[in-house]
Coordinates of C-alpha atoms in Angstrom, one line a residue:
X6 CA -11.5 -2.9 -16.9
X7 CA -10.1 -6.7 -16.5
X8 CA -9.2 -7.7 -12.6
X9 CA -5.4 -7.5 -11.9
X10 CA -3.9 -10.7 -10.4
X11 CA -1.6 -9.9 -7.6
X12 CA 0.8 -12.2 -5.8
X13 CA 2.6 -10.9 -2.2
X14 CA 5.1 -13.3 -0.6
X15 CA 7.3 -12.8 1.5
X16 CA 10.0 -14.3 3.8
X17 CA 12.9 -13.4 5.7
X18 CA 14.9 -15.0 2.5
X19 CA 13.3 -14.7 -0.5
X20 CA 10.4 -12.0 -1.5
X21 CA 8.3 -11.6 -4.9
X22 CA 5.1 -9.1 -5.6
X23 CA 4.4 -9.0 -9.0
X24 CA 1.3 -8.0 -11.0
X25 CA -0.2 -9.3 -14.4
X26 CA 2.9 -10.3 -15.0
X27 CA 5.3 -7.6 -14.0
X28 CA 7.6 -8.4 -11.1
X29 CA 9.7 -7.5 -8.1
X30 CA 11.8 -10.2 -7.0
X31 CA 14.1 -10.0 -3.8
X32 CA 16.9 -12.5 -2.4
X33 CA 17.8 -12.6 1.2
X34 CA 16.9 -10.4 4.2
X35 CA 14.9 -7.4 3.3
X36 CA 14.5 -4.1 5.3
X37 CA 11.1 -3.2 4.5
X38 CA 8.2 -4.9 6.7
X39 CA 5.8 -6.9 4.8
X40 CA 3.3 -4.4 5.1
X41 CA 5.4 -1.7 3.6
X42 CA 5.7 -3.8 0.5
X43 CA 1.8 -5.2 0.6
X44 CA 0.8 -1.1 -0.1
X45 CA 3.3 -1.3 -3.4
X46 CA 0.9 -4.3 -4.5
X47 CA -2.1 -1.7 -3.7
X48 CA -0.7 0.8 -5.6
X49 CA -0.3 -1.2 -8.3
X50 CA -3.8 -2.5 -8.1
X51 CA -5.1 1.3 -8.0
X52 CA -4.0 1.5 -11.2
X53 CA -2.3 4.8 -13.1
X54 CA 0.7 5.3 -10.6
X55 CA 3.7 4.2 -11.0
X56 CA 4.3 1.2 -7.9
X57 CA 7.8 -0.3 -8.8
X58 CA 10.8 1.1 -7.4
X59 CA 12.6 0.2 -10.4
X60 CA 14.7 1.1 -13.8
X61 CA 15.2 4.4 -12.9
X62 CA 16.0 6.8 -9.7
X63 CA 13.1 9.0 -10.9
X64 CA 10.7 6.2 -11.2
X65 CA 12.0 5.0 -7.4
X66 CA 11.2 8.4 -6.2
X67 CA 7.4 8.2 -7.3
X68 CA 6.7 4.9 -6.5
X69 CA 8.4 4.7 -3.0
X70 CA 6.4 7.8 -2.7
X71 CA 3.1 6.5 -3.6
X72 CA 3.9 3.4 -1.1
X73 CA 5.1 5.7 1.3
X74 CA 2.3 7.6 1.4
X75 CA -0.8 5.3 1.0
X76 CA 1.0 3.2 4.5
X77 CA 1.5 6.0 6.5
X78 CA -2.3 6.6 5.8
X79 CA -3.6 3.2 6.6
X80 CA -1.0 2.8 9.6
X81 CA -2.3 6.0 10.9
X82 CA -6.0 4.8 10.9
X83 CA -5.0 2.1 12.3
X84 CA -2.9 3.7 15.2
X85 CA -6.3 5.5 15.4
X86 CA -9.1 2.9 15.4
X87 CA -6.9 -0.4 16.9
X88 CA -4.0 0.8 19.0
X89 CA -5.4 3.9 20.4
X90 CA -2.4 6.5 19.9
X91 CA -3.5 9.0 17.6
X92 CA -6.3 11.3 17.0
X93 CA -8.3 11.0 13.8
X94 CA -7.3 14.7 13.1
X95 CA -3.4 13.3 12.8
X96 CA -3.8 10.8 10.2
X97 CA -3.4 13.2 6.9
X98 CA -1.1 15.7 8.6
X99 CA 1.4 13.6 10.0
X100 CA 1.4 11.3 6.7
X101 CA 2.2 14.5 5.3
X102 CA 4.8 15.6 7.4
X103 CA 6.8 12.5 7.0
X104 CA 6.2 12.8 3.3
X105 CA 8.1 16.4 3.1
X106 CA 10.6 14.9 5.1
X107 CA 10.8 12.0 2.8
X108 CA 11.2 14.5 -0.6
X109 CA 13.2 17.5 0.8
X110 CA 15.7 15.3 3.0
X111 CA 15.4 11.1 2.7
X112 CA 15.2 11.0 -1.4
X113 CA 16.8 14.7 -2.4
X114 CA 16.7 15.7 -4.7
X115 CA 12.7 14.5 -5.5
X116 CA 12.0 15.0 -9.3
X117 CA 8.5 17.4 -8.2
X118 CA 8.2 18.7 -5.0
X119 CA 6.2 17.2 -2.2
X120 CA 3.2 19.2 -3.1
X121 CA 3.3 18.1 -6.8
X122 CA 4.1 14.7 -5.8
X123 CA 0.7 14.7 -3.1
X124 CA -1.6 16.2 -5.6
X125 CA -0.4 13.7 -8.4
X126 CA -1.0 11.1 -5.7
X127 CA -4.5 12.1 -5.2
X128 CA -5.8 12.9 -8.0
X129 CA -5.0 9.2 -9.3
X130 CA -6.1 7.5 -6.2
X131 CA -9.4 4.9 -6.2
X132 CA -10.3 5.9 -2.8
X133 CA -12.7 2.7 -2.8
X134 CA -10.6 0.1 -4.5
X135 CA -8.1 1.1 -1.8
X136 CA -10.9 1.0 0.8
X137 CA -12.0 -2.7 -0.2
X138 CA -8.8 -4.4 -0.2
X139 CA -7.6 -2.5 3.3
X140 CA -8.7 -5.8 5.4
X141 CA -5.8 -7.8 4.0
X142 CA -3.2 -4.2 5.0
X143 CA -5.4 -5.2 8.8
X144 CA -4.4 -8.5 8.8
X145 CA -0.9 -7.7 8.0
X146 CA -0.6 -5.0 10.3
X147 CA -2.2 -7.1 13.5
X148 CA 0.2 -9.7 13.1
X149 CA 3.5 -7.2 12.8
X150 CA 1.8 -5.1 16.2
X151 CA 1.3 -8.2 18.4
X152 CA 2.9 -10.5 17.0
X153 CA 7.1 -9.6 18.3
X154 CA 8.7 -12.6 15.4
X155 CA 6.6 -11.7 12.8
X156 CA 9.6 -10.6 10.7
X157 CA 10.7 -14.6 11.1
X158 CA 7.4 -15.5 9.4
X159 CA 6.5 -16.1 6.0
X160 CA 2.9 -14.4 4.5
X161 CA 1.5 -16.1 1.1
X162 CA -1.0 -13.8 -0.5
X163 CA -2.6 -13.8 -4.2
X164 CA -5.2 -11.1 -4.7
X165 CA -7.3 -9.3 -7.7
X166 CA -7.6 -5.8 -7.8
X167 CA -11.5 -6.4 -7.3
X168 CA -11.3 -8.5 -4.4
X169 CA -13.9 -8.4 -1.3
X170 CA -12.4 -9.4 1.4
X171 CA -15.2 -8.4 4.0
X172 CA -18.0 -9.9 1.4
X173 CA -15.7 -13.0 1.2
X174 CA -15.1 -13.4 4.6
X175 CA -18.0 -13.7 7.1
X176 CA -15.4 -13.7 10.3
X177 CA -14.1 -10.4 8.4
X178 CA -18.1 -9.3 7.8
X179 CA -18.9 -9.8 11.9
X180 CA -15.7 -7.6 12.9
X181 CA -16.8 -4.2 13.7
X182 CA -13.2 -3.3 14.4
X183 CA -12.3 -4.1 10.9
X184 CA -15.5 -2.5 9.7
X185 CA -14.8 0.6 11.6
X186 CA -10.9 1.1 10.9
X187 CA -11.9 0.4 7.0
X188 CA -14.4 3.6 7.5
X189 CA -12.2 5.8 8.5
X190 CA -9.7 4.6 5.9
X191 CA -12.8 5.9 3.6
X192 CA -13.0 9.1 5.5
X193 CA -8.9 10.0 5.8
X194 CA -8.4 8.9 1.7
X195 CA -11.3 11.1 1.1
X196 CA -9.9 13.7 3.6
X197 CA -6.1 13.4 1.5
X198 CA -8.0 14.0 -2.4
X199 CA -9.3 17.2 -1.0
X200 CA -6.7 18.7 0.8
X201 CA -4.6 18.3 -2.6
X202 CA -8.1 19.7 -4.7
X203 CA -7.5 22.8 -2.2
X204 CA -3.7 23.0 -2.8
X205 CA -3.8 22.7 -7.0
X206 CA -8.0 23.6 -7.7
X207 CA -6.2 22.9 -11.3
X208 CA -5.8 20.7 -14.5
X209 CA -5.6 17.0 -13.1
X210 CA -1.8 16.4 -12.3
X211 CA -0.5 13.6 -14.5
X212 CA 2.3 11.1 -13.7
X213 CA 4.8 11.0 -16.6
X214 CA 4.1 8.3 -19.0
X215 CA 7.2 6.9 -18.8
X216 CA 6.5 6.2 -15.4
X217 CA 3.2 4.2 -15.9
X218 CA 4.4 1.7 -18.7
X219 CA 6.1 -1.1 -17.1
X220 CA 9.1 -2.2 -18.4
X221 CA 9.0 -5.3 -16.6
X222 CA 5.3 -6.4 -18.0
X223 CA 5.2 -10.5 -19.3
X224 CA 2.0 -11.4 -21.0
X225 CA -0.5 -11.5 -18.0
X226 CA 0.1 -14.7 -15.9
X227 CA -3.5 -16.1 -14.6
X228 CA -2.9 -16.8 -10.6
X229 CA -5.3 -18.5 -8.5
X230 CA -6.8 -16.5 -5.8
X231 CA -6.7 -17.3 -2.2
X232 CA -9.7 -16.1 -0.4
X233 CA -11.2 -16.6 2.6
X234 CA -10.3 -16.8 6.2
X235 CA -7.2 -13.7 7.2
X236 CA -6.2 -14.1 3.5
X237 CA -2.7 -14.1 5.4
X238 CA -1.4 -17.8 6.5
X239 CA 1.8 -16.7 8.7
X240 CA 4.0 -19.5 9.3
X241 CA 7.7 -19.6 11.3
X242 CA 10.4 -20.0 9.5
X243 CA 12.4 -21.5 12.7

């Protein structure tokens, strides 16, 4: 399967993530933090689930659930292995208690319900794609913990969905706490996929089709990847 060629900018004025070709595009302020929209790029590089809140409301509902999801698990490990203020045994179920908030109250009513929507969820994700890109979610989410403007900054990222950061990267290769965090990234995703086995021991739940064929697709555009160093240059905007 070819490499997908991502692109993640963002700035407190003008936003666009796009992959092979099919884009988001955003003018002026934005709500989300960068990091929320960095795990829509991830999704889309997983593959099979649908990543662009777009089109239509029942495509919105899947992909800002996918996003939604896949951050509260990385920002959980991280609370975990970085900041301290959660036990390892909290990452899954309070990812999964904000998620059947996020169906039954913040996007009612969901097309599925929160159980169909985490088994779909799991049962498409590439636990270890995820896990190798997750440095570049590390950087991103250092900078929004400690640094206080970091929503005044601008972060310039192109990616492929087989990227290395830790092999590309010997300050990222001699960082046991990104080494560590990314291990229990491998453990929690791992954790997710088989709480949903144990909730549908079924036939593999399927997104619609709909869902997965972009309507926004170009012809893929070839974009030159930045590698090395954080991956993530911020820079003040004031």
């Amino acid at each position: 399967m070819a490499a997908k060629q991502l692109k993640f900018y963002w700035s407190p004025q003008y936003q666009i993530f796009s992959c092979d070709g099919a884009k988001l595009e955003g003018h002026g302020a934005i709500q989300t933090n960068p990091s929320h929209d960095l795990v829509h790029l991830f999704i889309a590089a997983n593959g099979n689930m649908p990543w662009q809140p777009v089109e239509s409301r029942e495509q919105t509902c899947f992909a800002e659930y996918n996003a939604v999801l896949l951050e509260h698990l990385l920002v959980n490990c991280f609370n975990v292995a970085v900041l301290g203020s959660m036990a390892p045994e909290q990452v899954v179920l309070e990812a999964r208690k904000f998620l059947q908030w996020f169906v039954s109250e913040h996007y009612a009513p969901f097309p599925v319900s929160e159980e169909e929507a985490f088994c779909c969820f799991a049962a498409h994700l590439d636990i270890e794609r995820i896990v190798r890109l997750f440095p570049y979610f590390y950087s991103l989410r250092a900078w929004e913990c400690f640094s206080p403007d970091y929503r005044n900054a601008v972060y310039d990222l192109e990616f492929t969905s087989e990227d290395d950061p830790v092999r590309e990267a010997p300050e990222w290769a001699a960082d046991p706490n990104i080494l560590e965090t990314q291990e229990l990234v491998r453990q929690k995703l791992a954790e997710a996929v088989a709480e949903a086995r144990s909730i549908r021991p079924k036939a593999e739940p399927v997104f619609p089709q709909t869902l997965l064929a972009s309507p926004l697709s170009n012809p893929p555009a070839k974009t030159k990847q930045k590698k090395g160093g954080l991956g993530f240059k911020p820079t003040p905007t004031r």
